[in-house]
Short mmCIF file of C-alpha atoms in Angstrom, two decimals:
data_model
loop_
_atom_site.label_atom_id
_atom_site.label_comp_id
_atom_site.label_asym_id
_atom_site.label_seq_id
_atom_site.Cartn_x
_atom_site.Cartn_y
_atom_site.Cartn_z
CA UNK A 1 37.36 8.02 -17.57
CA UNK A 2 34.42 7.59 -19.98
CA UNK A 3 33.81 3.98 -18.95
CA UNK A 4 33.96 4.84 -15.24
CA UNK A 5 31.36 7.55 -15.85
CA UNK A 6 29.08 5.14 -17.73
CA UNK A 7 29.36 2.60 -14.81
CA UNK A 8 28.53 5.31 -12.31
CA UNK A 9 25.65 6.57 -14.42
CA UNK A 10 24.25 3.04 -14.77
CA UNK A 11 24.51 2.48 -11.02
CA UNK A 12 22.83 5.82 -10.31
CA UNK A 13 19.89 5.07 -12.68
CA UNK A 14 19.49 1.61 -11.15
CA UNK A 15 19.29 3.20 -7.70
CA UNK A 16 16.70 5.72 -8.98
CA UNK A 17 14.68 2.83 -10.54
CA UNK A 18 14.67 0.99 -7.18
CA UNK A 19 13.60 4.15 -5.33
CA UNK A 20 10.83 4.85 -7.82
CA UNK A 21 9.61 1.27 -7.54
CA UNK A 22 9.66 1.51 -3.72
CA UNK A 23 7.73 4.79 -3.76
CA UNK A 24 5.08 3.30 -6.16
CA UNK A 25 4.75 0.22 -3.99
CA UNK A 26 4.21 2.22 -0.82
CA UNK A 27 1.87 4.57 -2.65
CA UNK A 28 -0.38 1.60 -3.45
CA UNK A 29 -0.13 0.36 0.12
CA UNK A 30 -1.26 3.81 1.39
CA UNK A 31 -4.21 3.74 -1.02
CA UNK A 32 -5.30 0.34 0.25
CA UNK A 33 -4.81 1.33 3.91
CA UNK A 34 -6.75 4.59 3.57
CA UNK A 35 -9.64 2.79 1.79
CA UNK A 36 -9.79 0.21 4.55
CA UNK A 37 -9.27 2.44 7.65
CA UNK A 38 -9.41 6.11 6.71
CA UNK A 39 -6.78 8.87 6.34
CA UNK A 40 -5.86 9.41 10.05
CA UNK A 41 -2.74 7.38 10.96
CA UNK A 42 -3.55 7.72 14.67
CA UNK A 43 -6.65 5.63 14.11
CA UNK A 44 -5.33 3.49 11.30
CA UNK A 45 -2.50 1.10 12.24
CA UNK A 46 -2.08 -0.07 8.59
CA UNK A 47 -1.57 3.49 7.38
CA UNK A 48 0.80 4.17 10.30
CA UNK A 49 2.84 1.18 9.14
CA UNK A 50 2.91 2.49 5.56
CA UNK A 51 4.20 5.85 6.76
CA UNK A 52 6.93 4.08 8.73
CA UNK A 53 7.93 2.13 5.67
CA UNK A 54 7.92 5.32 3.60
CA UNK A 55 10.42 6.88 6.00
CA UNK A 56 12.54 3.70 5.78
CA UNK A 57 13.03 4.20 1.98
CA UNK A 58 13.42 7.97 2.33
CA UNK A 59 10.11 8.72 0.59
CA UNK A 60 9.53 12.49 0.92
CA UNK A 61 6.75 13.58 3.27
CA UNK A 62 5.07 15.57 0.54
CA UNK A 63 4.73 12.43 -1.58
CA UNK A 64 3.27 10.51 1.36
CA UNK A 65 0.73 13.32 1.95
CA UNK A 66 -0.08 13.45 -1.74
CA UNK A 67 -0.73 9.66 -1.77
CA UNK A 68 -3.09 9.98 1.17
CA UNK A 69 -5.01 12.82 -0.51
CA UNK A 70 -5.23 10.85 -3.79
CA UNK A 71 -6.63 7.91 -1.90
CA UNK A 72 -9.47 10.13 -0.57
CA UNK A 73 -10.18 11.84 -3.90
CA UNK A 74 -12.90 11.19 -6.47
CA UNK A 75 -10.35 9.96 -9.01
CA UNK A 76 -8.76 7.41 -6.68
CA UNK A 77 -7.64 4.07 -8.04
CA UNK A 78 -9.10 1.03 -6.31
CA UNK A 79 -6.42 -1.58 -5.97
CA UNK A 80 -7.08 -5.26 -5.33
CA UNK A 81 -4.46 -7.33 -3.54
CA UNK A 82 -3.97 -10.65 -5.31
CA UNK A 83 -1.38 -13.34 -4.76
CA UNK A 84 0.00 -15.42 -7.66
CA UNK A 85 2.12 -18.56 -7.56
CA UNK A 86 4.37 -20.29 -9.99
CA UNK A 87 7.65 -22.01 -10.71
CA UNK A 88 10.82 -20.41 -12.00
CA UNK A 89 13.30 -22.57 -13.95
CA UNK A 90 14.81 -25.62 -12.19
CA UNK A 91 11.87 -26.11 -9.82
CA UNK A 92 12.28 -22.86 -7.78
CA UNK A 93 8.92 -21.88 -6.18
CA UNK A 94 7.82 -18.28 -6.57
CA UNK A 95 5.08 -16.27 -4.86
CA UNK A 96 4.08 -12.83 -6.05
CA UNK A 97 2.09 -10.27 -4.08
CA UNK A 98 0.37 -7.73 -6.38
CA UNK A 99 -1.80 -4.66 -6.04
CA UNK A 100 -3.73 -4.14 -9.23
CA UNK A 101 -6.70 -2.36 -10.77
CA UNK A 102 -6.81 -4.79 -13.65
CA UNK A 103 -6.31 -8.47 -12.89
CA UNK A 104 -6.64 -9.44 -16.55
CA UNK A 105 -3.58 -7.31 -17.36
CA UNK A 106 -1.70 -8.53 -14.33
CA UNK A 107 -2.24 -12.22 -15.15
CA UNK A 108 -1.26 -11.71 -18.79
CA UNK A 109 1.91 -9.88 -17.82
CA UNK A 110 2.99 -12.40 -15.22
CA UNK A 111 2.33 -15.34 -17.55
CA UNK A 112 4.49 -13.55 -20.19
CA UNK A 113 7.36 -13.08 -17.71
CA UNK A 114 7.19 -16.69 -16.57
CA UNK A 115 7.05 -18.04 -20.14
CA UNK A 116 9.88 -15.93 -21.38
CA UNK A 117 11.92 -16.76 -18.27
CA UNK A 118 11.52 -20.56 -18.65
CA UNK A 119 9.05 -20.92 -15.81
CA UNK A 120 5.33 -21.37 -15.51
CA UNK A 121 2.48 -19.54 -13.71
CA UNK A 122 0.65 -21.95 -11.44
CA UNK A 123 -2.74 -22.24 -9.79
CA UNK A 124 -3.59 -20.99 -6.36
CA UNK A 125 -2.07 -23.30 -3.78
CA UNK A 126 0.48 -24.79 -6.12
CA UNK A 127 3.48 -23.53 -4.08
CA UNK A 128 1.98 -21.67 -1.18
CA UNK A 129 2.44 -24.62 1.15
CA UNK A 130 6.23 -24.15 0.80
CA UNK A 131 6.14 -20.81 2.53
CA UNK A 132 5.29 -19.48 5.99
CA UNK A 133 3.81 -15.98 6.21
CA UNK A 134 5.33 -13.85 8.97
CA UNK A 135 5.51 -10.26 10.10
CA UNK A 136 9.03 -8.83 9.84
CA UNK A 137 10.06 -5.71 11.66
CA UNK A 138 13.32 -3.81 11.16
CA UNK A 139 14.07 -1.90 14.30
CA UNK A 140 16.76 0.70 15.09
CA UNK A 141 19.32 -0.85 17.39
CA UNK A 142 19.73 1.54 20.37
CA UNK A 143 21.97 -0.85 22.33
CA UNK A 144 19.24 -3.22 23.43
CA UNK A 145 20.15 -6.59 24.89
CA UNK A 146 18.77 -9.08 22.35
CA UNK A 147 18.32 -11.87 24.86
CA UNK A 148 16.38 -9.55 27.20
CA UNK A 149 14.32 -8.16 24.33
CA UNK A 150 13.51 -11.68 23.20
CA UNK A 151 12.07 -12.52 26.60
CA UNK A 152 10.01 -9.31 26.59
CA UNK A 153 8.54 -9.96 23.17
CA UNK A 154 7.87 -13.71 23.37
CA UNK A 155 4.31 -13.12 24.56
CA UNK A 156 3.59 -10.98 21.55
CA UNK A 157 4.19 -13.68 18.94
CA UNK A 158 7.96 -13.48 18.54
CA UNK A 159 9.39 -16.29 16.43
CA UNK A 160 12.89 -14.99 15.56
CA UNK A 161 15.19 -12.13 16.54
CA UNK A 162 18.59 -11.18 15.17
CA UNK A 163 20.54 -8.43 13.42
CA UNK A 164 21.08 -7.53 9.80
CA UNK A 165 24.34 -6.51 8.15
CA UNK A 166 23.75 -2.86 9.13
CA UNK A 167 23.24 -3.69 12.81
CA UNK A 168 19.47 -3.16 12.83
CA UNK A 169 17.38 -5.56 14.85
CA UNK A 170 15.26 -7.90 12.78
CA UNK A 171 12.17 -9.31 14.50
CA UNK A 172 9.91 -11.93 13.06
CA UNK A 173 6.46 -12.61 14.44
CA UNK A 174 3.72 -15.06 13.59
CA UNK A 175 1.40 -13.73 10.86
CA UNK A 176 -1.62 -13.58 13.17
CA UNK A 177 0.42 -11.72 15.80
CA UNK A 178 1.49 -8.90 13.46
CA UNK A 179 -0.76 -6.35 15.09
CA UNK A 180 0.18 -7.34 18.63
CA UNK A 181 3.93 -7.14 17.85
CA UNK A 182 3.47 -3.75 16.20
CA UNK A 183 1.68 -2.42 19.35
CA UNK A 184 4.30 -3.92 21.63
CA UNK A 185 7.17 -2.23 19.73
CA UNK A 186 5.29 1.08 19.75
CA UNK A 187 4.59 0.83 23.48
CA UNK A 188 8.29 0.25 24.14
CA UNK A 189 9.19 3.39 22.20
CA UNK A 190 11.35 1.42 19.71
CA UNK A 191 12.06 3.11 16.37
CA UNK A 192 10.54 0.82 13.71
CA UNK A 193 12.30 1.40 10.32
CA UNK A 194 9.97 -0.95 8.40
CA UNK A 195 7.17 -3.46 9.16
CA UNK A 196 6.19 -5.88 6.41
CA UNK A 197 4.42 -9.14 5.83
CA UNK A 198 6.78 -11.63 4.24
CA UNK A 199 6.71 -15.19 2.93
CA UNK A 200 9.61 -17.30 4.24
CA UNK A 201 10.34 -20.61 2.47
CA UNK A 202 10.26 -23.77 4.57
CA UNK A 203 12.60 -25.60 2.16
CA UNK A 204 15.15 -24.14 -0.29
CA UNK A 205 16.54 -25.16 -3.64
CA UNK A 206 20.34 -24.96 -4.30
CA UNK A 207 21.47 -24.42 -7.89
CA UNK A 208 24.77 -23.80 -9.69
CA UNK A 209 25.70 -20.29 -10.71
CA UNK A 210 24.38 -20.47 -14.23
CA UNK A 211 21.03 -21.94 -13.14
CA UNK A 212 20.69 -19.40 -10.34
CA UNK A 213 21.29 -16.61 -12.82
CA UNK A 214 18.35 -17.82 -14.97
CA UNK A 215 16.09 -17.77 -11.88
CA UNK A 216 17.27 -14.38 -10.70
CA UNK A 217 16.71 -12.87 -14.15
CA UNK A 218 13.05 -14.00 -13.99
CA UNK A 219 12.70 -12.65 -10.45
CA UNK A 220 14.10 -9.31 -11.58
CA UNK A 221 11.56 -9.15 -14.46
CA UNK A 222 8.70 -9.92 -12.12
CA UNK A 223 9.86 -7.29 -9.55
CA UNK A 224 9.98 -4.64 -12.27
CA UNK A 225 6.30 -5.19 -13.25
CA UNK A 226 4.17 -2.20 -12.22
CA UNK A 227 1.50 -4.38 -10.56
CA UNK A 228 3.92 -6.38 -8.43
CA UNK A 229 4.51 -5.39 -4.81
CA UNK A 230 6.82 -8.19 -3.60
CA UNK A 231 8.31 -11.46 -4.97
CA UNK A 232 9.36 -14.37 -2.77
CA UNK A 233 11.18 -17.52 -3.80
CA UNK A 234 12.94 -20.52 -2.30
CA UNK A 235 16.28 -20.25 -4.13
CA UNK A 236 19.02 -20.63 -1.56
#
């Protein structure tokens, strides 16, 4: 009984940690979007996307509203979006999207994570060529015919379409077509659960279980860093 409770408690805390991290990440995205395009989501597509993503992770509306107000206040934090690149153990390429108010701190922390994890922080361009940047949309499946939807979206930059394990429709568009695809989905009245820019590896590295564990431990440490928004890698 005691052990089962401990396992459940550990699982619960892990879920809370993931939620807290997701809320922090979206809060920073909201701050950046408001700074760039203002606080009105009707006139700010980037902010509208942030609000969609907030709903997708069940972020309470009052926290979203508070993040928007903070972004307009005198004491707002100015975040800079910076991309870092490096190698995890066994030659696995890693790209890290950050939003930071102190790049000196961010670089120091990332270098520490890489060093402790048996990897190395690289220079700009060291692994970027191994990834394609795309827009990825998760859309509520309302019984749409995927083949028909594919034909409808091909002119808006569609590159891939499919379903995830929960039956949602996953749509990938070229990076420079992100805005067009977003408008197309809105005009069709489709319920967008999330809309994000992602980095998809063009080649992957396959490792044994023990080696993969080393890589994933480093990825986990990077993802937990407060300045890190997203981590991408080419481990298969």
